[in-house]
Coordinates of C-alpha atoms in Angstrom, one line a residue:
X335 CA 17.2 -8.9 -4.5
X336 CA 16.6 -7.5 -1.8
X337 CA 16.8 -9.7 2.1
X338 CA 13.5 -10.7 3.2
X339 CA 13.4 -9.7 6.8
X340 CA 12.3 -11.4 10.0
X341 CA 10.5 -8.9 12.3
X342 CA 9.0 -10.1 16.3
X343 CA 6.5 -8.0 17.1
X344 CA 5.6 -7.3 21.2
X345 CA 2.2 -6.4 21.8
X346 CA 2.2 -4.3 25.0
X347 CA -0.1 -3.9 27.3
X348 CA 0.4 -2.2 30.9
X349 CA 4.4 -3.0 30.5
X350 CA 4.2 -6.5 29.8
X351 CA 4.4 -8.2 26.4
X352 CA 1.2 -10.5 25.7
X353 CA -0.3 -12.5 23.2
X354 CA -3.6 -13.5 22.7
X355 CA -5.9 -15.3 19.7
X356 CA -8.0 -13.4 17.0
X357 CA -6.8 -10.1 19.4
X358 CA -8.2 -11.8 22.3
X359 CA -7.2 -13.8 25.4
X360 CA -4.6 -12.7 26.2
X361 CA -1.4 -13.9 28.1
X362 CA 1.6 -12.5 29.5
X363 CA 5.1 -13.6 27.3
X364 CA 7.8 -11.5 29.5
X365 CA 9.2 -8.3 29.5
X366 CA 9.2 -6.5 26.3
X367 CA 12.7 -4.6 26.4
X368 CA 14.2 -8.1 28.0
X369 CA 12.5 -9.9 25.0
X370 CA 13.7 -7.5 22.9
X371 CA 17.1 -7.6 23.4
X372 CA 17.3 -11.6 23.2
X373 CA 15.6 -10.9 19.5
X374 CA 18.3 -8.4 18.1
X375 CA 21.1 -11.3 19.7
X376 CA 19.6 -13.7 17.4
X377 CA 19.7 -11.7 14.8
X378 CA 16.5 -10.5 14.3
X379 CA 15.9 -7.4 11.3
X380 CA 13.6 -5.5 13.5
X381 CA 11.4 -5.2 15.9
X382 CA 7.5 -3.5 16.6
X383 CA 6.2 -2.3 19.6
X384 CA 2.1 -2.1 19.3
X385 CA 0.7 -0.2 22.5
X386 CA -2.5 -2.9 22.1
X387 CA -5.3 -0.7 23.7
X388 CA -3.8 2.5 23.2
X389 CA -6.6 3.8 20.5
X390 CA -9.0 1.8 22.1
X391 CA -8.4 3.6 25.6
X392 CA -7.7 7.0 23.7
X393 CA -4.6 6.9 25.4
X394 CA -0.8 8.2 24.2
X395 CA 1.9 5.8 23.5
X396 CA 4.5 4.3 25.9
X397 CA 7.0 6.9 25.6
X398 CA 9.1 5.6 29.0
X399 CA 9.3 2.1 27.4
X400 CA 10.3 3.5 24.0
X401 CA 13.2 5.0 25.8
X402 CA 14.3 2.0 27.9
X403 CA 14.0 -0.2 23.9
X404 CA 16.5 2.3 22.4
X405 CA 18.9 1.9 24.9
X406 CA 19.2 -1.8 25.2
X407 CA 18.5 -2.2 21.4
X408 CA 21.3 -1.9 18.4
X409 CA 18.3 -2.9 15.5
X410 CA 15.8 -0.4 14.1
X411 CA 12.2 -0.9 15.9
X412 CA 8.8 0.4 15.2
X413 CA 6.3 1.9 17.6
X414 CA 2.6 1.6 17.0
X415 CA -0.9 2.7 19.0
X416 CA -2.4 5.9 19.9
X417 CA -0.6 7.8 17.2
X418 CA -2.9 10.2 16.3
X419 CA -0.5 13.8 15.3
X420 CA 2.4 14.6 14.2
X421 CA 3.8 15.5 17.9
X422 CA 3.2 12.0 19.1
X423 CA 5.5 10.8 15.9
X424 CA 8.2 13.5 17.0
X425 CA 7.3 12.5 20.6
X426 CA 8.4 8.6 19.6
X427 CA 11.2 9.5 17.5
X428 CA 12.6 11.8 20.2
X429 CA 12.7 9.0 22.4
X430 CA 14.4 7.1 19.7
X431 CA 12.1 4.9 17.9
X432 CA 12.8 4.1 13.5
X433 CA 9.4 4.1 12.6
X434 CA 6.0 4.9 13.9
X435 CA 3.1 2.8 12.4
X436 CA -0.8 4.0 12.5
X437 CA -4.1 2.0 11.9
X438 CA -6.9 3.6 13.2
X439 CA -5.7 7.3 12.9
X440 CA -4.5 6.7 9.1
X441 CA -8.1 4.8 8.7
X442 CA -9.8 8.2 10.2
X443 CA -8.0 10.6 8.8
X444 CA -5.9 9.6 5.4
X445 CA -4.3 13.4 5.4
X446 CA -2.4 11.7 8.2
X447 CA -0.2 9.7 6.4
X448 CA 0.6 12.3 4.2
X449 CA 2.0 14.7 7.2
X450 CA 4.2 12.1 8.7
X451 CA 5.6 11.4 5.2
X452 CA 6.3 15.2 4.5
X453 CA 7.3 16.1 7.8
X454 CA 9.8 13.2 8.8
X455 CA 9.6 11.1 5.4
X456 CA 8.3 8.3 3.6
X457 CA 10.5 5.8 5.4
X458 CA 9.2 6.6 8.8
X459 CA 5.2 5.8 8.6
X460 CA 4.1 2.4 8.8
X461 CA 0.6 1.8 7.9
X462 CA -1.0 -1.0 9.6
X463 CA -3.9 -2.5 8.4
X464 CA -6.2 -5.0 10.3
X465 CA -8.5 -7.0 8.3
X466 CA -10.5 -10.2 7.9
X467 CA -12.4 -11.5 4.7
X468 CA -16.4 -11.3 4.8
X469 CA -18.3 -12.5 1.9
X470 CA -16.4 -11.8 -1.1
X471 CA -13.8 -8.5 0.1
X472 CA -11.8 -8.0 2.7
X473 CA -13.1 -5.4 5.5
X474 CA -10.4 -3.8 7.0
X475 CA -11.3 -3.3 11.0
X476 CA -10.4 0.1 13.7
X477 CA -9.2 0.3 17.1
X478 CA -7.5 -2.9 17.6
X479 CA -10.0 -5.5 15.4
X480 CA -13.1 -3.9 17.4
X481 CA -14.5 -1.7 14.7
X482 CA -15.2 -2.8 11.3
X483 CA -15.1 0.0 8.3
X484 CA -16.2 0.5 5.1
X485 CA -12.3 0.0 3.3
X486 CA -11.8 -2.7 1.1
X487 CA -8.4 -4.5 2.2
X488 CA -6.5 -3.8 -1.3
X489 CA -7.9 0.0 -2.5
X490 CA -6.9 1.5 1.4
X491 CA -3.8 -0.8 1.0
X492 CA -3.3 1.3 -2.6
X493 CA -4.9 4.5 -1.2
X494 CA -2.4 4.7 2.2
X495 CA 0.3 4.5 -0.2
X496 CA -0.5 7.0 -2.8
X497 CA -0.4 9.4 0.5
X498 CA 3.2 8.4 1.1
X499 CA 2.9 5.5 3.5
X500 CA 6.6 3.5 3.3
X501 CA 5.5 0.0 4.2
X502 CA 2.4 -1.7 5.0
X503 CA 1.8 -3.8 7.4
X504 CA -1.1 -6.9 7.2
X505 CA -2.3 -8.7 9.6
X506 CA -5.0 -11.1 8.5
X507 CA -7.0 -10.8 11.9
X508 CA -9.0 -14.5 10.8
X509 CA -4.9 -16.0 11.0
X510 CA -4.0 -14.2 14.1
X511 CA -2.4 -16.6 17.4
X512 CA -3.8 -19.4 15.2
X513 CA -0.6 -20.4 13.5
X514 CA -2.3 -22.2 10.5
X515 CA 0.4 -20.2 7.9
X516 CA -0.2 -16.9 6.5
X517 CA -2.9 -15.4 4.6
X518 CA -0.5 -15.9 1.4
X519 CA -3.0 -15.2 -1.4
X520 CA -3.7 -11.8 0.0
X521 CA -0.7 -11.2 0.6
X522 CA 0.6 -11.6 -3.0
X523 CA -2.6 -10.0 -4.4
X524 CA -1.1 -7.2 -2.4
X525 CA 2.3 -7.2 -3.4
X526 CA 1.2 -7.0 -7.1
X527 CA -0.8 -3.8 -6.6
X528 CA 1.6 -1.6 -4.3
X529 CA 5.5 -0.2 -5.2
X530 CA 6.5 -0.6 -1.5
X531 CA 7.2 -3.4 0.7
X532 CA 4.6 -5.6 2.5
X533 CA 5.0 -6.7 6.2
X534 CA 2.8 -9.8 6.6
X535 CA 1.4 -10.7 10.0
X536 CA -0.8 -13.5 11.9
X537 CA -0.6 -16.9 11.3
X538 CA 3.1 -17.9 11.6
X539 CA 2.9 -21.4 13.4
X540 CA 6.3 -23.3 11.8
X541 CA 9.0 -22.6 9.8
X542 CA 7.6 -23.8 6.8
X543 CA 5.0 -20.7 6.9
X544 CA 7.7 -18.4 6.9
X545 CA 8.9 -19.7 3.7
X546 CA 6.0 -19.9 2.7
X547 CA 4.6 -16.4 2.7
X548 CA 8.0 -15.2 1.0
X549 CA 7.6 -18.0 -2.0
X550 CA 4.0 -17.7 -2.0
X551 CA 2.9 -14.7 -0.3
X552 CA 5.5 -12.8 -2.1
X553 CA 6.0 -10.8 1.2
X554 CA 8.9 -8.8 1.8
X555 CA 9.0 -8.8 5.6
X556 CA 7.4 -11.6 7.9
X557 CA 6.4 -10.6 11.0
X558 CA 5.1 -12.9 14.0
X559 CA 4.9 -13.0 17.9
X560 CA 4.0 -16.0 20.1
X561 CA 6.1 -18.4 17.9
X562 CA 9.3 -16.9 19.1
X563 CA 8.0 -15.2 22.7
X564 CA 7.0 -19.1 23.9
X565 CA 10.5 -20.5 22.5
X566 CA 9.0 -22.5 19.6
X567 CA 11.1 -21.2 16.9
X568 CA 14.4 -19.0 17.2
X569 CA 15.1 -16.1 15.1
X570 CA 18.6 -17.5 14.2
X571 CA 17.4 -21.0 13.6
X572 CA 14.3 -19.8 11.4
X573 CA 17.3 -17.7 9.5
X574 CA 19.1 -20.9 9.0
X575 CA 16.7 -22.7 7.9
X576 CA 15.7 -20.4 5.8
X577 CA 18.6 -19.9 3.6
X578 CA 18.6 -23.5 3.3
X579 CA 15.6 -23.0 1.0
X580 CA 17.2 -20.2 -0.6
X581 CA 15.7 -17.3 0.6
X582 CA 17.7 -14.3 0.9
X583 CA 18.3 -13.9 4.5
X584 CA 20.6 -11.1 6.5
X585 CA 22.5 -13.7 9.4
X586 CA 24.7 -11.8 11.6
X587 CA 27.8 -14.4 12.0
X588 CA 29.2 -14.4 15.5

């Protein structure tokens, strides 16, 4: 089987990391290539980078700090926001992000997905989906939570990766900052209807929720922010703790 991974994700917004509630309220957690770096010493899988307002300010992403990650940074990282053609992926890659990850763009235009996937493969495009439940499906949401759509959660979920999306990534925007524990039945409705692994975001809170969305999420990556960017939990000590209940864990011995 394969390691479940632990992933921090920085949310960036004019060069500082920040973290808010529901994708709102936000407050500065430190530098993002500084935080970073701490991250991939405790021996953290990976790492995303999410330009917050990019697609909301119809702006590029960060290509400077993309650089500056990639050279103080030995773990792959993914780059997210304002992606909206396939120069901007070749733009991020240049600089020497792993993956790129689109949301609104891929929500816009689907074709998109398919490009990326053609052009610099499968393993490279992220889809990110943001989406909360209302009434009886779950409405998946544009430009950063602002905008809610048409899609259904689970058929764009199964639609972005018929187009040849690699991973997908969750975040249930109700969990988000809250750290109440994952949206875990989702999340394993999820994992039964896709062939490719599931990132889950929004709601980590304790360790137990990371075990949690793995056991009962089914998850294969958890990903999670203001847990480890306000020294609450440690990568290394969540990995610990972790294999203690068994779950397949990658710990980098020192």
């Amino acid at each position: 089987m394969l390691a479940k991974r632990i992933i921090p994700c920085l949310d960036v917004k004019d060069g500082m990391t920040v973290k808010g509630i529901h994708f709102v309220n936000l407050r500065e957690a430190g530098d993002p290539v500084e935080l970073g770096a701490e991250y991939s010493r405790q021996g953290a899988d990976e790492l995303v980078y999410l330009d917050i307002t990019a697609s909301h300010e119809g702006r590029k992403t960060f290509t400077e700090l993309v650089k500056k990650v990639a050279a103080h940074i030995n773990i792959p990282f993914t780059v997210g926001g304002g992606i909206n053609e396939l120069s901007d992926v070749e733009r991020l890659l240049n600089a020497g992000a792993d993956k790129i990850s689109v949301n609104s763009s891929a929500l816009r235009r689907p074709e998109l997905i398919g490009e990326i996937a053609r052009n610099f493969g499968s393993q490279v495009c992220v889809v990110a989906i943001d989406a909360r439940p209302e009434e009886d499906r779950w409405i998946c949401y544009l430009n950063g939570g602002r905008i809610a759509t048409e899609k259904n959660l689970f058929l764009w979920a199964t639609e972005a990766e018929d187009h040849g999306a690699g991973e997908i990534l969750f975040t249930s925007m109700g969990h988000d900052g809250v750290k109440n524990g994952y949206a875990n039945d989702a999340l394993a409705a999820l994992a039964g209807k896709l062939h490719i692994p599931v990132i889950a975001s929004g709601g980590a809170g304790t360790k137990e929720h990371f075990r949690d969305v793995f056991v009962e999420g089914k998850a294969d990556a958890a990903l999670a922010a203001s847990v480890f960017h306000f020294g609450e939990i440690t990568v290394s000590g969540l990995k610990q703790y972790l294999r203690n209940e068994n779950i397949n864990v990658r710990i980098v011995e020192s």
